[in-house]
Coordinates of N, CA and C in Angstrom, one line a residue:
M119 N -15.4 -8.9 25.3 CA -16.3 -10.1 25.2 C -15.7 -11.0 24.2
S120 N -15.9 -12.3 24.4 CA -15.4 -13.3 23.5 C -16.6 -14.0 22.9
E121 N -16.4 -14.6 21.8 CA -17.5 -15.4 21.2 C -17.7 -16.7 22.0
P122 N -18.9 -17.3 22.0 CA -19.1 -18.5 22.8 C -18.2 -19.6 22.6
H123 N -17.7 -19.8 21.3 CA -16.9 -20.9 21.0 C -15.4 -20.6 21.1
A124 N -15.0 -19.4 21.4 CA -13.6 -19.0 21.5 C -13.0 -19.6 22.7
T125 N -11.8 -20.1 22.6 CA -11.0 -20.7 23.7 C -10.6 -19.5 24.6
S126 N -10.2 -19.8 25.8 CA -9.7 -18.8 26.7 C -8.4 -18.1 26.2
T127 N -7.6 -18.9 25.5 CA -6.4 -18.3 24.9 C -6.8 -17.3 23.8
E128 N -7.7 -17.6 22.9 CA -8.2 -16.7 21.9 C -8.8 -15.5 22.5
A129 N -9.6 -15.6 23.5 CA -10.2 -14.5 24.2 C -9.2 -13.6 24.8
T130 N -8.2 -14.2 25.4 CA -7.1 -13.4 26.1 C -6.4 -12.6 25.0
R131 N -6.0 -13.2 23.9 CA -5.3 -12.5 22.8 C -6.2 -11.4 22.3
R132 N -7.4 -11.7 22.1 CA -8.3 -10.7 21.5 C -8.4 -9.5 22.5
T133 N -8.5 -9.8 23.7 CA -8.6 -8.7 24.7 C -7.3 -7.9 24.8
T134 N -6.2 -8.6 24.8 CA -4.9 -7.9 24.9 C -4.6 -7.1 23.7
L135 N -4.8 -7.7 22.5 CA -4.4 -7.0 21.3 C -5.6 -6.1 20.7
G136 N -6.8 -6.3 21.2 CA -7.9 -5.6 20.7 C -8.6 -6.1 19.5
L137 N -8.0 -7.0 18.8 CA -8.5 -7.6 17.6 C -8.1 -9.0 17.5
P138 N -8.9 -9.9 16.8 CA -8.5 -11.3 16.7 C -7.2 -11.3 15.9
L139 N -6.4 -12.4 16.2 CA -5.1 -12.5 15.5 C -5.3 -12.6 14.0
T140 N -6.4 -13.2 13.5 CA -6.6 -13.2 12.1 C -6.8 -11.8 11.5
A141 N -7.5 -10.9 12.2 CA -7.6 -9.5 11.8 C -6.3 -8.8 11.7
I142 N -5.4 -9.1 12.7 CA -4.1 -8.5 12.8 C -3.3 -8.9 11.6
L143 N -3.3 -10.2 11.3 CA -2.6 -10.7 10.2 C -3.2 -10.2 8.9
G144 N -4.5 -10.1 8.8 CA -5.1 -9.6 7.6 C -4.8 -8.2 7.3
L145 N -4.7 -7.3 8.4 CA -4.3 -5.9 8.2 C -2.8 -5.9 7.7
A146 N -2.0 -6.7 8.3 CA -0.6 -6.7 7.8 C -0.5 -7.1 6.4
L147 N -1.3 -8.1 6.0 CA -1.3 -8.5 4.6 C -1.7 -7.4 3.6
L148 N -2.5 -6.4 4.1 CA -2.8 -5.3 3.2 C -1.6 -4.6 2.6
A149 N -0.5 -4.5 3.4 CA 0.7 -3.8 3.0 C 1.7 -4.7 2.3
A150 N 1.5 -6.0 2.3 CA 2.4 -6.9 1.7 C 2.6 -6.9 0.2
P151 N 1.5 -6.5 -0.6 CA 1.7 -6.5 -2.1 C 2.8 -5.5 -2.5
R152 N 3.1 -4.5 -1.8 CA 4.1 -3.5 -2.2 C 5.5 -4.2 -2.4
V153 N 5.7 -5.2 -1.5 CA 7.1 -5.8 -1.6 C 7.3 -6.5 -2.9
P154 N 6.5 -7.4 -3.4 CA 6.9 -7.9 -4.7 C 6.8 -6.9 -5.9
L155 N 5.8 -6.0 -5.8 CA 5.6 -5.0 -6.8 C 6.9 -4.1 -6.9
H156 N 7.4 -3.8 -5.8 CA 8.6 -2.9 -5.7 C 9.8 -3.7 -6.1
D157 N 10.0 -4.9 -5.5 CA 11.2 -5.7 -5.7 C 11.3 -6.2 -7.2
L158 N 10.2 -6.4 -7.8 CA 10.2 -6.8 -9.2 C 10.2 -5.6 -10.2
G159 N 10.2 -4.4 -9.7 CA 10.3 -3.2 -10.5 C 9.0 -2.9 -11.2
I160 N 7.9 -3.4 -10.7 CA 6.6 -3.1 -11.3 C 6.1 -1.7 -10.9
I161 N 6.4 -1.3 -9.7 CA 6.1 0.1 -9.3 C 7.4 0.7 -8.9
E162 N 7.5 2.0 -9.1 CA 8.8 2.7 -8.8 C 8.5 3.7 -7.7
E163 N 9.6 3.9 -6.9 CA 9.5 4.9 -5.8 C 9.3 6.3 -6.4
G164 N 8.5 7.1 -5.7 CA 8.3 8.5 -6.1 C 7.1 8.6 -7.0
T165 N 6.4 7.5 -7.3 CA 5.2 7.6 -8.1 C 3.9 7.6 -7.2
F166 N 2.8 8.1 -7.8 CA 1.6 8.1 -7.1 C 1.1 6.7 -6.7
V167 N 1.3 5.8 -7.6 CA 0.8 4.4 -7.3 C 1.6 3.8 -6.2
N168 N 2.9 4.1 -6.1 CA 3.8 3.7 -5.0 C 3.3 4.3 -3.7
A169 N 3.0 5.6 -3.8 CA 2.5 6.3 -2.6 C 1.2 5.7 -2.1
L170 N 0.3 5.2 -2.9 CA -0.9 4.5 -2.5 C -0.5 3.3 -1.8
F171 N 0.4 2.5 -2.3 CA 0.8 1.2 -1.6 C 1.5 1.5 -0.3
V172 N 2.2 2.6 -0.2 CA 2.9 3.0 1.1 C 1.9 3.5 2.1
F173 N 1.0 4.4 1.8 CA 0.2 5.1 2.8 C -1.2 4.5 3.0
V174 N -1.8 3.9 2.1 CA -3.2 3.4 2.3 C -3.3 2.3 3.3
P175 N -2.4 1.3 3.3 CA -2.5 0.2 4.3 C -2.4 0.8 5.7
P176 N -1.4 1.6 6.1 CA -1.4 2.1 7.5 C -2.7 3.0 7.8
L177 N -3.2 3.7 6.8 CA -4.4 4.5 7.0 C -5.6 3.5 7.3
V178 N -5.6 2.4 6.6 CA -6.7 1.4 6.9 C -6.5 0.8 8.3
W179 N -5.2 0.6 8.7 CA -4.9 0.1 10.1 C -5.5 1.1 11.1
V180 N -5.2 2.3 10.9 CA -5.7 3.4 11.8 C -7.2 3.4 11.9
A181 N -7.8 3.4 10.7 CA -9.3 3.4 10.6 C -9.9 2.2 11.4
V182 N -9.4 1.0 11.2 CA -9.9 -0.1 11.8 C -9.7 0.0 13.3
A183 N -8.6 0.4 13.8 CA -8.3 0.5 15.2 C -9.3 1.6 15.9
V184 N -9.6 2.6 15.2 CA -10.5 3.7 15.7 C -11.9 3.2 15.6
I185 N -12.3 2.7 14.5 CA -13.7 2.2 14.3 C -14.0 1.1 15.3
K186 N -13.1 0.1 15.5 CA -13.3 -1.0 16.4 C -13.1 -0.6 17.8
Q187 N -12.6 0.6 18.1 CA -12.4 1.1 19.4 C -11.5 0.1 20.2
V188 N -10.4 -0.3 19.6 CA -9.5 -1.2 20.4 C -9.0 -0.4 21.6
P189 N -8.8 -1.2 22.7 CA -8.5 -0.5 24.0 C -7.1 0.1 24.0
N190 N -6.1 -0.4 23.2 CA -4.8 0.1 23.2 C -4.3 0.1 21.7
P191 N -4.7 1.2 20.9 CA -4.3 1.2 19.5 C -2.8 1.1 19.3
L192 N -2.0 1.6 20.1 CA -0.6 1.5 19.9 C -0.1 0.0 20.0
L193 N -0.6 -0.7 21.0 CA -0.2 -2.1 21.1 C -0.8 -2.9 19.9
T194 N -2.0 -2.7 19.5 CA -2.7 -3.4 18.4 C -1.9 -3.2 17.1
L195 N -1.6 -1.9 16.8 CA -1.0 -1.6 15.5 C 0.5 -1.9 15.6
L196 N 1.1 -2.0 16.7 CA 2.5 -2.5 16.8 C 2.5 -4.0 16.5
A197 N 1.5 -4.7 16.9 CA 1.4 -6.1 16.5 C 1.2 -6.3 15.0
V198 N 0.3 -5.4 14.4 CA 0.1 -5.4 13.0 C 1.5 -5.1 12.3
G199 N 2.2 -4.1 12.8 CA 3.4 -3.7 12.2 C 4.5 -4.8 12.3
A200 N 4.5 -5.5 13.4 CA 5.4 -6.7 13.6 C 5.1 -7.7 12.5
C201 N 3.9 -8.1 12.3 CA 3.5 -9.0 11.3 C 3.9 -8.5 9.9
Y202 N 3.6 -7.3 9.7 CA 4.0 -6.7 8.4 C 5.5 -6.8 8.2
G203 N 6.3 -6.5 9.3 CA 7.7 -6.5 9.2 C 8.2 -7.9 8.8
I204 N 7.6 -8.9 9.4 CA 8.0 -10.3 9.1 C 7.7 -10.6 7.6
L205 N 6.5 -10.2 7.2 CA 6.1 -10.4 5.8 C 7.1 -9.7 4.9
L206 N 7.4 -8.5 5.2 CA 8.4 -7.6 4.5 C 9.7 -8.4 4.4
A207 N 10.2 -8.9 5.5 CA 11.5 -9.6 5.5 C 11.4 -10.8 4.6
L208 N 10.4 -11.6 4.8 CA 10.2 -12.8 3.9 C 10.1 -12.5 2.5
G209 N 9.4 -11.5 2.1 CA 9.2 -11.1 0.7 C 10.6 -10.6 0.1
H210 N 11.3 -9.8 0.8 CA 12.6 -9.4 0.3 C 13.6 -10.5 0.2
Q211 N 13.5 -11.4 1.1 CA 14.5 -12.6 1.0 C 14.1 -13.5 -0.1
L212 N 12.8 -13.7 -0.3 CA 12.4 -14.6 -1.4 C 12.6 -14.0 -2.8
L213 N 12.6 -12.7 -2.9 CA 12.8 -12.0 -4.1 C 14.2 -11.3 -4.3
W214 N 15.1 -11.7 -3.4 CA 16.4 -11.1 -3.4 C 17.1 -11.2 -4.8
T215 N 17.1 -12.4 -5.4 CA 17.8 -12.6 -6.7 C 17.1 -11.8 -7.8
E216 N 15.8 -11.8 -7.8 CA 15.0 -11.0 -8.8 C 15.3 -9.5 -8.6
S217 N 15.4 -9.1 -7.4 CA 15.6 -7.7 -7.1 C 17.0 -7.2 -7.5
F218 N 18.0 -8.0 -7.2 CA 19.4 -7.5 -7.4 C 20.0 -8.1 -8.6
G219 N 19.5 -9.2 -9.1 CA 20.1 -9.9 -10.3 C 21.5 -10.3 -10.0
D220 N 22.4 -9.9 -11.0 CA 23.8 -10.3 -10.9 C 24.6 -9.2 -10.1
D221 N 24.0 -8.3 -9.5 CA 24.7 -7.2 -8.9 C 24.1 -7.0 -7.4
P222 N 24.3 -8.1 -6.6 CA 23.8 -7.9 -5.2 C 24.7 -6.9 -4.4
P223 N 24.1 -6.5 -3.3 CA 24.9 -5.5 -2.5 C 26.2 -6.2 -2.0
R224 N 27.2 -5.4 -1.8 CA 28.5 -5.9 -1.3 C 28.9 -5.1 -0.1
L225 N 29.7 -5.7 0.8 CA 30.3 -5.1 1.9 C 31.6 -4.4 1.4
G226 N 31.9 -3.3 2.1 CA 33.1 -2.6 1.7 C 34.1 -2.5 2.9
G227 N 35.1 -1.7 2.7 CA 36.0 -1.4 3.8 C 36.7 -2.7 4.2
N228 N 36.9 -2.9 5.5 CA 37.6 -4.0 6.1 C 36.9 -5.4 5.8
L229 N 35.6 -5.3 5.4 CA 34.9 -6.5 5.2 C 34.8 -6.9 3.7
S230 N 35.4 -6.1 2.8 CA 35.2 -6.3 1.4 C 35.9 -7.6 0.9
G231 N 36.8 -8.2 1.7 CA 37.4 -9.5 1.3 C 36.8 -10.7 1.8
L232 N 35.6 -10.6 2.4 CA 35.0 -11.8 3.0 C 34.6 -12.8 1.9
D233 N 34.4 -14.0 2.3 CA 33.9 -15.1 1.4 C 32.5 -14.6 1.0
P234 N 32.2 -14.7 -0.3 CA 30.9 -14.2 -0.8 C 29.7 -14.9 -0.1
T235 N 29.8 -16.1 0.4 CA 28.7 -16.7 1.1 C 28.5 -16.1 2.4
V236 N 29.6 -15.8 3.1 CA 29.5 -15.1 4.4 C 29.0 -13.7 4.3
E237 N 29.5 -13.0 3.2 CA 29.1 -11.7 3.0 C 27.5 -11.6 2.7
S238 N 27.0 -12.6 1.9 CA 25.6 -12.7 1.6 C 24.8 -12.9 2.9
V239 N 25.3 -13.8 3.8 CA 24.5 -14.1 5.0 C 24.5 -12.8 5.9
I240 N 25.6 -12.1 6.0 CA 25.6 -10.9 6.8 C 24.6 -9.8 6.2
I241 N 24.7 -9.6 4.9 CA 23.9 -8.6 4.3 C 22.4 -8.9 4.4
R242 N 22.1 -10.2 4.1 CA 20.7 -10.6 4.1 C 20.1 -10.6 5.5
S243 N 21.0 -10.9 6.5 CA 20.5 -10.9 7.9 C 20.2 -9.5 8.3
F244 N 21.1 -8.6 8.0 CA 20.8 -7.2 8.3 C 19.6 -6.6 7.6
A245 N 19.4 -7.1 6.4 CA 18.2 -6.7 5.6 C 16.9 -7.2 6.3
A246 N 17.0 -8.4 6.8 CA 15.8 -9.0 7.4 C 15.5 -8.3 8.7
V247 N 16.5 -8.0 9.5 CA 16.3 -7.2 10.8 C 15.8 -5.8 10.4
S248 N 16.3 -5.2 9.4 CA 15.8 -3.9 9.0 C 14.4 -3.9 8.6
S249 N 14.0 -5.0 7.9 CA 12.6 -5.1 7.5 C 11.6 -5.2 8.7
V250 N 12.0 -6.0 9.6 CA 11.2 -6.2 10.8 C 11.1 -4.8 11.6
F251 N 12.2 -4.2 11.7 CA 12.3 -2.9 12.4 C 11.4 -1.9 11.6
T252 N 11.4 -1.9 10.3 CA 10.6 -1.0 9.5 C 9.1 -1.2 9.8
G253 N 8.7 -2.5 9.9 CA 7.4 -2.8 10.2 C 7.0 -2.3 11.6
L254 N 7.8 -2.5 12.5 CA 7.6 -2.0 13.9 C 7.4 -0.5 13.9
I255 N 8.2 0.2 13.2 CA 8.1 1.7 13.2 C 6.8 2.1 12.5
V256 N 6.5 1.5 11.4 CA 5.2 1.8 10.7 C 4.0 1.5 11.7
G257 N 4.1 0.4 12.4 CA 3.0 0.0 13.3 C 3.0 1.0 14.5
A258 N 4.1 1.4 15.0 CA 4.2 2.4 16.1 C 3.6 3.7 15.7
I259 N 4.0 4.2 14.6 CA 3.5 5.5 14.1 C 2.0 5.4 13.9
S260 N 1.6 4.4 13.2 CA 0.1 4.2 13.0 C -0.6 4.1 14.3
G261 N -0.1 3.4 15.3 CA -0.7 3.2 16.6 C -0.8 4.5 17.3
L262 N 0.2 5.4 17.2 CA 0.2 6.7 17.8 C -0.9 7.6 17.2
V263 N -1.0 7.5 15.9 CA -2.0 8.3 15.2 C -3.4 7.8 15.6
A264 N -3.6 6.5 15.6 CA -4.9 5.9 16.0 C -5.2 6.3 17.5
W265 N -4.2 6.3 18.3 CA -4.4 6.6 19.7 C -4.8 8.1 19.8
G266 N -4.2 9.0 19.0 CA -4.6 10.4 19.0 C -6.0 10.6 18.5
V267 N -6.3 10.0 17.4 CA -7.7 10.1 16.8 C -8.7 9.5 17.8
S268 N -8.4 8.4 18.4 CA -9.4 7.8 19.4 C -9.6 8.8 20.5
G269 N -8.5 9.4 21.0 CA -8.7 10.4 22.1 C -9.5 11.6 21.7
L270 N -9.3 12.1 20.4 CA -10.1 13.2 19.9 C -11.6 12.8 19.8
R271 N -11.8 11.6 19.3 CA -13.2 11.1 19.2 C -13.9 11.0 20.6
R272 N -13.2 10.6 21.6 CA -13.8 10.5 22.9 C -14.2 11.9 23.4
R273 N -13.4 12.9 23.1 CA -13.7 14.3 23.6 C -14.8 14.9 22.9
L274 N -15.1 14.5 21.7 CA -16.2 15.1 20.9 C -17.5 14.6 21.2

């Protein structure tokens, strides 16, 4: 069902994804704070605080998908993961210099002699694609978990 003032496009998106686009973006934003906190060295990998920033947002995604009984949790949370991946990529790109300082990643082997600008474009492009892929994987795993939990709830 759609709200009386929702356009047909909004209603279609809501039906297809199971949640309004604002909710999907909001869920993705829950995971975004880890990017600057990690890139700026405020939280370190392997700590309890870092684990909270890693695992709590996807658990919230799963809880929302299950509680709202979205028709296709995998698709819904894949969309959330895609938005998160884009935010992840943007965050890493914006904080690149702060994260690496005067020691950015370098290409090796046959590519070690490339112009530094070309080298930077290649590395940063691969980092951006990797970030989006990471978001999609987190969304897919979360979606599968939500799908399984939803299935169990229906049986009980």
